[in-house]
Coordinates of C-alpha atoms in Angstrom, one line a residue:
Chain A
M1040 CA 33.9 33.5 2.2
K1041 CA 31.5 31.2 4.5
Y1042 CA 28.3 30.6 3.0
T1043 CA 29.3 30.7 -1.0
K1044 CA 31.8 27.5 0.5
Y1045 CA 28.9 26.0 2.2
I1046 CA 26.2 26.3 -0.6
T1047 CA 28.7 25.5 -3.1
S1048 CA 28.9 22.7 -1.3
A1049 CA 25.5 21.9 -0.3
A1050 CA 24.7 22.3 -4.4
G1051 CA 26.8 19.3 -5.0
L1052 CA 25.3 17.3 -2.8
L1053 CA 22.0 18.4 -4.1
G1054 CA 23.4 17.0 -6.9
L1055 CA 24.7 14.0 -6.3
G1056 CA 21.1 12.9 -5.0
A1057 CA 19.4 13.4 -7.5
I1058 CA 21.5 11.0 -9.6
L1059 CA 21.1 8.5 -6.7
V1060 CA 17.5 9.0 -7.7
A1061 CA 17.4 9.0 -10.7
C1062 CA 19.8 5.2 -10.2
T1063 CA 17.0 3.5 -7.7
P1064 CA 15.2 1.2 -9.5
A1065 CA 11.6 1.2 -7.9
P1066 CA 10.4 -2.0 -7.3
T1067 CA 10.9 -2.4 -4.2
M1068 CA 9.4 0.9 -3.3
K1069 CA 6.5 0.8 0.3
T1070 CA 3.8 1.3 -0.9
G1071 CA 0.5 3.8 1.5
Y1072 CA -0.2 -0.2 2.5
D1073 CA 2.4 -1.7 4.1
Y1074 CA 2.3 2.0 6.3
A1075 CA -1.2 1.6 7.3
I1076 CA -2.4 0.4 10.4
P1077 CA -2.8 -3.3 10.8
E1078 CA -6.7 -2.0 10.8
T1079 CA -6.5 -0.3 7.8
Q1080 CA -4.9 -3.2 5.8
A1081 CA -7.3 -5.3 7.1
M1082 CA -10.2 -3.9 5.3
Q1083 CA -7.7 -3.3 2.0
D1084 CA -7.0 -7.0 2.4
D1085 CA -10.8 -8.2 2.2
D1086 CA -12.7 -7.5 -0.5
F1087 CA -16.4 -7.7 1.5
S1088 CA -15.0 -5.3 4.0
N1089 CA -12.9 -3.6 1.9
P1090 CA -15.9 -0.2 1.5
A1091 CA -14.8 0.5 -2.4
F1092 CA -16.1 -2.6 -3.7
V1093 CA -19.7 -0.3 -4.1
W1094 CA -18.0 1.5 -6.4
V1095 CA -15.9 -1.1 -8.7
D1096 CA -19.6 -3.3 -8.7
I1097 CA -21.0 0.2 -9.9
G1098 CA -18.0 0.0 -13.0
E1099 CA -19.4 -4.0 -13.4
E1100 CA -22.5 -3.5 -13.6
Q1101 CA -22.1 0.4 -16.1
W1102 CA -19.4 -2.0 -18.0
S1103 CA -22.3 -4.2 -19.7
T1104 CA -25.0 -0.7 -19.3
V1105 CA -25.9 -0.1 -23.2
D1106 CA -25.5 3.8 -23.3
G1107 CA -25.5 6.6 -25.5
E1108 CA -26.6 6.8 -29.9
A1109 CA -24.4 3.9 -30.7
G1110 CA -26.3 1.6 -29.0
K1111 CA -23.6 -0.2 -27.3
S1112 CA -21.9 -1.1 -23.9
C1113 CA -18.5 -1.6 -23.2
E1114 CA -19.1 -4.9 -23.5
S1115 CA -20.8 -4.9 -27.2
C1116 CA -16.3 -4.4 -28.0
H1117 CA -14.7 -6.1 -25.9
G1118 CA -16.9 -8.4 -24.4
D1119 CA -15.2 -9.5 -21.1
A1120 CA -13.8 -7.6 -18.2
S1121 CA -10.7 -10.1 -18.3
S1122 CA -10.2 -8.3 -21.4
M1123 CA -8.5 -5.3 -20.3
K1124 CA -6.3 -7.8 -17.3
G1125 CA -3.3 -5.4 -17.4
I1126 CA -4.2 -2.7 -19.6
S1127 CA -4.4 0.1 -16.7
T1128 CA -0.7 -0.5 -15.8
S1129 CA 0.4 2.0 -19.1
Y1130 CA -1.5 4.4 -18.4
P1131 CA -1.7 7.3 -18.1
K1132 CA -0.4 6.5 -22.3
Y1133 CA 0.5 9.1 -25.3
S1134 CA -1.9 9.8 -27.5
A1135 CA -1.7 10.9 -31.0
E1136 CA -4.6 12.3 -31.7
D1137 CA -4.4 13.8 -28.8
G1138 CA -0.8 15.4 -28.9
K1139 CA -1.0 15.0 -24.7
M1140 CA -1.1 12.3 -22.4
R1141 CA -3.9 9.9 -21.9
T1142 CA -4.7 8.9 -18.3
L1143 CA -7.4 5.6 -17.8
Q1144 CA -9.4 8.4 -16.9
H1145 CA -9.5 10.5 -19.6
Q1146 CA -9.7 6.9 -22.1
I1147 CA -12.7 5.9 -20.3
N1148 CA -14.5 8.8 -21.4
Y1149 CA -13.4 8.4 -24.6
E1150 CA -14.7 5.8 -25.6
R1151 CA -17.5 6.9 -24.3
T1152 CA -18.2 10.3 -26.9
E1153 CA -16.7 8.4 -29.3
R1154 CA -17.1 5.1 -29.0
M1155 CA -20.8 4.8 -27.8
K1156 CA -22.0 8.9 -28.6
A1157 CA -22.3 8.8 -24.7
K1158 CA -22.1 12.2 -22.9
A1159 CA -18.9 12.4 -20.8
W1160 CA -18.6 11.7 -16.9
K1161 CA -18.1 13.4 -14.2
W1162 CA -14.4 13.3 -13.0
E1163 CA -15.8 12.4 -9.6
G1164 CA -17.7 10.8 -9.9
D1165 CA -20.0 7.6 -9.0
E1166 CA -19.7 6.0 -12.6
M1167 CA -16.7 7.2 -13.6
L1168 CA -14.8 7.0 -10.2
G1169 CA -16.7 3.2 -10.1
M1170 CA -15.5 2.2 -13.8
A1171 CA -11.9 3.0 -13.2
S1172 CA -11.4 1.0 -10.3
F1173 CA -13.2 -2.2 -11.6
I1174 CA -10.7 -1.4 -15.0
K1175 CA -7.8 -1.0 -12.5
N1176 CA -9.0 -4.1 -10.1
Q1177 CA -9.1 -5.9 -13.5
S1178 CA -4.7 -5.5 -13.3
K1179 CA -4.5 -5.7 -9.3
G1180 CA -1.3 -7.4 -8.6
M1181 CA 0.4 -6.4 -11.9
P1182 CA 3.1 -4.6 -12.0
L1183 CA 3.0 -0.3 -13.1
N1184 CA 4.8 -0.2 -16.5
V1185 CA 4.6 3.0 -18.3
S1186 CA 6.3 4.7 -20.6
I1187 CA 8.2 8.0 -20.6
E1188 CA 10.1 7.3 -23.9
G1189 CA 9.5 9.4 -27.4
E1190 CA 6.4 11.5 -27.1
A1191 CA 6.1 10.7 -23.2
A1192 CA 9.3 12.3 -22.7
P1193 CA 8.6 16.2 -23.0
F1194 CA 5.1 14.9 -20.7
Y1195 CA 7.7 13.2 -18.2
E1196 CA 10.0 16.3 -17.5
A1197 CA 7.0 18.5 -17.4
G1198 CA 5.9 16.2 -13.9
K1199 CA 8.7 15.9 -12.4
A1200 CA 9.5 19.4 -12.6
F1201 CA 6.2 19.7 -11.7
Y1202 CA 7.1 16.9 -8.3
M1203 CA 10.2 19.0 -7.8
Q1204 CA 8.7 23.0 -7.2
R1205 CA 8.3 24.6 -4.0
R1206 CA 4.7 26.3 -3.7
G1207 CA 2.1 28.0 -1.8
G1208 CA 2.1 29.5 0.9
L1209 CA 4.9 27.0 2.5
D1210 CA 6.6 26.5 -0.5
M1211 CA 7.0 23.6 -0.7
S1212 CA 7.4 20.7 -3.3
C1213 CA 6.1 17.1 -3.4
K1214 CA 9.7 15.6 -3.2
N1215 CA 10.0 17.5 0.5
C1216 CA 7.6 15.5 2.0
H1217 CA 7.7 12.4 -0.5
M1218 CA 10.8 11.3 -1.4
D1219 CA 13.0 13.0 2.1
Y1220 CA 11.1 11.6 4.3
P1221 CA 8.6 8.5 3.8
G1222 CA 7.7 6.6 7.1
V1223 CA 8.3 9.3 9.2
K1224 CA 5.7 11.5 11.8
I1225 CA 4.1 14.9 10.7
R1226 CA 1.8 15.4 13.6
A1227 CA -0.9 12.5 13.1
N1228 CA 0.2 11.6 9.7
V1229 CA 3.0 8.7 8.7
L1230 CA 4.3 10.3 5.2
T1231 CA 4.6 7.5 2.4
N1232 CA 6.5 7.6 -0.9
G1233 CA 2.9 9.0 -2.4
L1234 CA 1.9 6.3 -4.6
P1235 CA -0.8 6.0 -7.3
N1236 CA -0.5 2.4 -7.4
G1237 CA -4.3 2.1 -5.0
F1238 CA -6.1 4.9 -7.0
P1239 CA -8.9 5.5 -7.2
T1240 CA -9.0 5.0 -3.3
Y1241 CA -11.3 4.9 -0.4
R1242 CA -10.5 7.5 2.3
L1243 CA -11.9 7.2 5.5
K1244 CA -10.9 10.7 5.8
W1245 CA -13.2 10.9 2.8
Q1246 CA -15.6 8.0 3.5
K1247 CA -15.8 7.3 0.0
I1248 CA -13.3 6.8 -2.8
G1249 CA -11.5 9.6 -4.6
S1250 CA -9.4 10.2 -7.5
L1251 CA -6.2 10.5 -7.5
H1252 CA -6.7 14.1 -9.0
R1253 CA -8.4 14.3 -5.7
R1254 CA -5.9 13.6 -3.7
F1255 CA -2.9 16.0 -5.8
R1256 CA -5.5 18.8 -4.8
G1257 CA -5.7 17.8 -1.3
C1258 CA -2.2 17.8 -1.3
N1259 CA -2.0 21.5 -2.2
S1260 CA -4.0 23.0 -0.7
N1261 CA -2.7 21.9 2.6
I1262 CA 0.3 23.6 2.0
R1263 CA -1.6 26.6 0.6
A1264 CA -1.3 26.3 -3.1
T1265 CA -2.7 26.4 -5.5
P1266 CA -5.1 23.2 -7.0
Y1267 CA -5.5 22.6 -10.7
K1268 CA -8.9 20.9 -12.0
Q1269 CA -9.0 17.6 -11.5
G1270 CA -7.8 16.0 -15.6
S1271 CA -5.8 18.8 -16.1
D1272 CA -2.2 19.0 -18.2
E1273 CA -0.3 19.5 -14.8
Y1274 CA -2.6 16.7 -13.4
T1275 CA -1.9 14.3 -16.1
N1276 CA 1.6 14.9 -16.5
L1277 CA 2.4 14.9 -12.6
E1278 CA 0.8 11.7 -12.7
L1279 CA 2.8 10.2 -15.3
F1280 CA 5.9 11.1 -13.2
L1281 CA 4.4 9.1 -9.8
T1282 CA 3.5 6.5 -12.5
H1283 CA 7.1 5.9 -13.4
R1284 CA 8.3 6.4 -10.3
A1285 CA 6.2 3.6 -9.2
N1286 CA 7.3 1.5 -12.3
G1287 CA 7.0 -2.3 -10.7
V1288 CA 5.3 -1.6 -7.8
A1289 CA 1.9 -3.9 -7.9
V1290 CA -1.1 -2.0 -8.6
E1291 CA -2.9 -2.1 -5.4
T1292 CA -7.1 -0.5 -6.6
P1293 CA -9.5 -0.4 -4.8
A1294 CA -6.9 0.4 -2.4
V1295 CA -8.1 1.9 1.4
R1296 CA -5.9 4.5 3.5
N1297 CA -6.9 7.2 6.5
Chain B
M1385 CA 27.5 42.1 5.5
T1386 CA 24.2 43.3 4.1
Y1387 CA 21.3 40.3 3.4
R1388 CA 21.4 42.0 -0.1
T1389 CA 24.7 41.2 -0.3
I1390 CA 23.7 37.1 0.6
L1391 CA 21.5 36.8 -2.1
S1392 CA 22.8 38.2 -4.7
T1393 CA 25.3 35.2 -4.0
L1394 CA 22.7 33.1 -3.4
V1395 CA 21.6 33.9 -6.7
G1396 CA 25.0 34.3 -8.4
I1397 CA 24.9 29.9 -7.7
A1398 CA 21.2 29.7 -8.7
L1399 CA 20.0 27.8 -6.1
F1400 CA 17.2 29.9 -5.6
G1401 CA 14.5 31.0 -8.0
T1402 CA 12.6 34.2 -8.7
L1403 CA 13.9 36.9 -5.8
A1404 CA 10.9 39.8 -7.2
A1405 CA 8.5 38.4 -4.6
N1406 CA 10.7 39.3 -2.2
A1407 CA 11.4 42.7 -2.6
N1408 CA 8.3 43.7 0.1
A1409 CA 10.0 41.0 3.0
A1410 CA 10.9 42.6 6.1
E1411 CA 14.3 44.2 6.0
Y1412 CA 16.8 42.9 8.9
M1413 CA 20.9 41.7 8.7
I1414 CA 22.3 38.3 8.1
V1415 CA 25.4 37.7 9.7
D1416 CA 27.5 34.8 9.6
G1417 CA 24.4 31.6 10.5
T1418 CA 22.6 34.6 12.5
I1419 CA 20.0 37.6 12.6
P1420 CA 21.2 39.6 15.6
D1421 CA 19.2 41.9 16.0
S1422 CA 15.6 42.1 17.1
L1423 CA 13.1 42.1 14.4
T1424 CA 10.8 44.4 16.4
G1425 CA 13.0 45.9 19.0
K1426 CA 10.3 44.6 21.5
P1427 CA 10.9 41.4 23.6
G1428 CA 9.6 38.6 23.0
D1429 CA 6.2 37.0 24.4
A1430 CA 7.2 33.0 26.0
A1431 CA 3.4 31.7 26.5
N1432 CA 2.2 33.2 23.3
G1433 CA 4.9 31.6 21.7
K1434 CA 4.5 28.4 23.1
K1435 CA 1.1 28.9 21.5
L1436 CA 2.0 29.8 17.9
A1437 CA 4.6 26.2 17.9
I1438 CA 1.6 24.5 18.5
N1439 CA -1.5 26.5 16.4
R1440 CA -1.8 24.4 13.2
K1441 CA -2.3 27.1 11.4
K1442 CA 0.8 29.3 12.5
G1443 CA 3.8 28.1 13.0
N1444 CA 2.7 24.0 14.0
C1445 CA 6.2 23.4 15.1
L1446 CA 5.3 19.9 15.9
A1447 CA 4.3 19.1 12.6
C1448 CA 7.5 18.1 12.7
H1449 CA 9.2 18.4 16.1
V1450 CA 8.6 17.0 18.8
M1451 CA 8.7 19.3 22.1
P1452 CA 8.2 19.6 25.5
I1453 CA 4.1 20.4 24.9
P1454 CA 2.8 16.7 26.4
E1455 CA -0.7 17.7 27.1
E1456 CA -0.8 18.0 22.4
Q1457 CA -0.5 14.9 20.8
F1458 CA 0.8 13.4 18.0
H1459 CA 4.4 15.0 17.8
G1460 CA 6.0 14.7 14.4
E1461 CA 9.6 13.1 13.7
V1462 CA 10.4 15.0 10.4
G1463 CA 12.4 17.3 12.0
P1464 CA 14.6 16.9 15.2
D1465 CA 13.3 17.1 18.7
I1466 CA 13.6 20.4 19.5
S1467 CA 12.8 20.1 23.0
D1468 CA 16.8 21.4 24.7
V1469 CA 17.0 23.9 22.0
G1470 CA 17.4 26.6 24.5
S1471 CA 20.7 25.5 25.8
H1472 CA 22.5 24.5 22.4
F1473 CA 21.2 27.9 20.5
T1474 CA 22.1 31.5 20.0
E1475 CA 18.8 33.5 19.9
A1476 CA 20.6 35.7 16.4
E1477 CA 20.8 31.9 15.2
L1478 CA 17.1 30.6 16.1
R1479 CA 16.3 33.6 14.4
L1480 CA 17.4 33.2 11.1
R1481 CA 16.2 29.6 11.6
L1482 CA 12.8 30.9 11.8
V1483 CA 12.9 33.9 9.2
D1484 CA 14.2 31.7 6.2
P1485 CA 15.9 28.3 7.6
K1486 CA 16.9 28.1 3.8
V1487 CA 19.7 29.9 4.2
L1488 CA 20.9 27.5 6.0
N1489 CA 19.9 24.7 3.9
P1490 CA 18.2 25.3 0.4
D1491 CA 16.6 22.0 0.4
T1492 CA 15.4 21.9 4.0
I1493 CA 11.8 20.6 3.6
M1494 CA 10.9 24.2 7.8
P1495 CA 9.3 26.5 5.7
A1496 CA 9.9 30.3 6.0
F1497 CA 8.3 32.0 8.4
L1498 CA 9.3 34.7 6.9
K1499 CA 9.4 34.9 3.5
P1500 CA 6.0 34.2 1.2
G1501 CA 6.0 31.8 -1.0
T1502 CA 6.6 32.5 -4.9
H1503 CA 5.2 30.3 -6.4
D1504 CA 1.5 28.9 -6.8
V1505 CA 0.7 30.5 -3.5
L1506 CA -2.9 29.9 -2.8
K1507 CA -5.5 33.7 -3.3
K1508 CA -6.1 34.0 0.4
F1509 CA -1.6 33.9 1.2
D1510 CA -1.3 35.3 -1.2
G1511 CA 2.6 38.0 -0.3
K1512 CA 2.0 36.3 3.4
T1513 CA 4.6 35.3 5.5
I1514 CA 3.4 32.6 7.8
L1515 CA 4.3 34.5 11.2
G1516 CA 4.7 37.8 11.5
E1517 CA 7.4 39.7 13.3
Q1518 CA 6.3 39.3 16.3
D1519 CA 5.0 36.1 16.0
I1520 CA 9.0 34.9 15.6
E1521 CA 10.9 37.2 18.6
D1522 CA 7.3 35.3 20.5
V1523 CA 8.5 32.0 19.6
I1524 CA 11.7 32.9 20.3
A1525 CA 11.1 33.4 23.4
Y1526 CA 9.6 30.5 24.1
L1527 CA 12.5 28.5 23.1
M1528 CA 15.0 29.6 24.6
T1529 CA 13.1 28.4 27.3
L1530 CA 13.3 25.2 26.7
K1531 CA 16.5 23.5 28.6
G1532 CA 16.5 19.1 28.9
Q1533 CA 15.6 16.6 27.9
Y1534 CA 12.1 15.9 27.4
S1535 CA 10.5 11.9 26.3
Q1536 CA 7.3 11.9 24.6

């Protein structure tokens, strides 16, 4: 039967495609910056015109602000913030204590509640996004380098499955847009590889900085799919998959996007 | 060959996910890469078809295709330029392409306009198709008028 043949060979090609994707080295991967218009790139390039630095400054201030019953600030234990250089490139990271992955934002709240005995920050709040962008900014230019070995492996597989799964009323997967069509126009937007290396990112559309998980929610809703909660296991595993895909790509935080 | 036969073939080679949610979808018959019969028996309205192709909440074809619609900005380029499809395709071919393009290419990004999503669908859209049967006939009528090159 004509169909069966066609479909079977299509399946063969798909399999081959999957192998090729798995073997493709990441470092040459273009980021959202490479596809952005020059005005947006210029805004990101200059720390003084980059609107995200309002939040980086909030983070810097919080770094040395004493809070919580332990009477400590981050600085009390970690000293100068340069001690954070390189740290964020290996997040999400497996936590034996939690038995699952932690994003940097989870780790920051762990520091606050467990070590400072202070209140957790809201995921999308100014202090949290400020601290996350301040810490990631210490690693600006350094290559992402997450591990998916050992304990992290099943979480990576879960994130990958999420990425490949068609969902929503439009029945599309992340792959359909971000692996199949980087550099191609979809209405007014140019699709990119959809990389996490610039987050938290200032979006001109949001007129503020936002987390990677907020972006996931947007990409889910656009295809009429139910968004998950920021910080959820689903989005944390998805972040692991995305970050591993971008291993070798330099940190841009805080990026500017349209 | 019936729709059901083709579906079971597909399921047999495990390319697709569950088809359970498809149980209440429209009835139509696929023959050799086409759906020969009109979905409604009513002629399509090309003018309405054009509106549906533009409408971001309906066909939104412009998101991915260049079309001869100069009054609209921002034509996407994810799919091929379709400003000449009327010269290359029959209505029956276009009907399957719109109803369920995954039958032709399981990995396509192009949505199936007459099949509800099956995974994590927002409540508001649960069990709903993107277009209705008459909408699809209208879009086909419009596409059949597209004959000739067009540059944006």
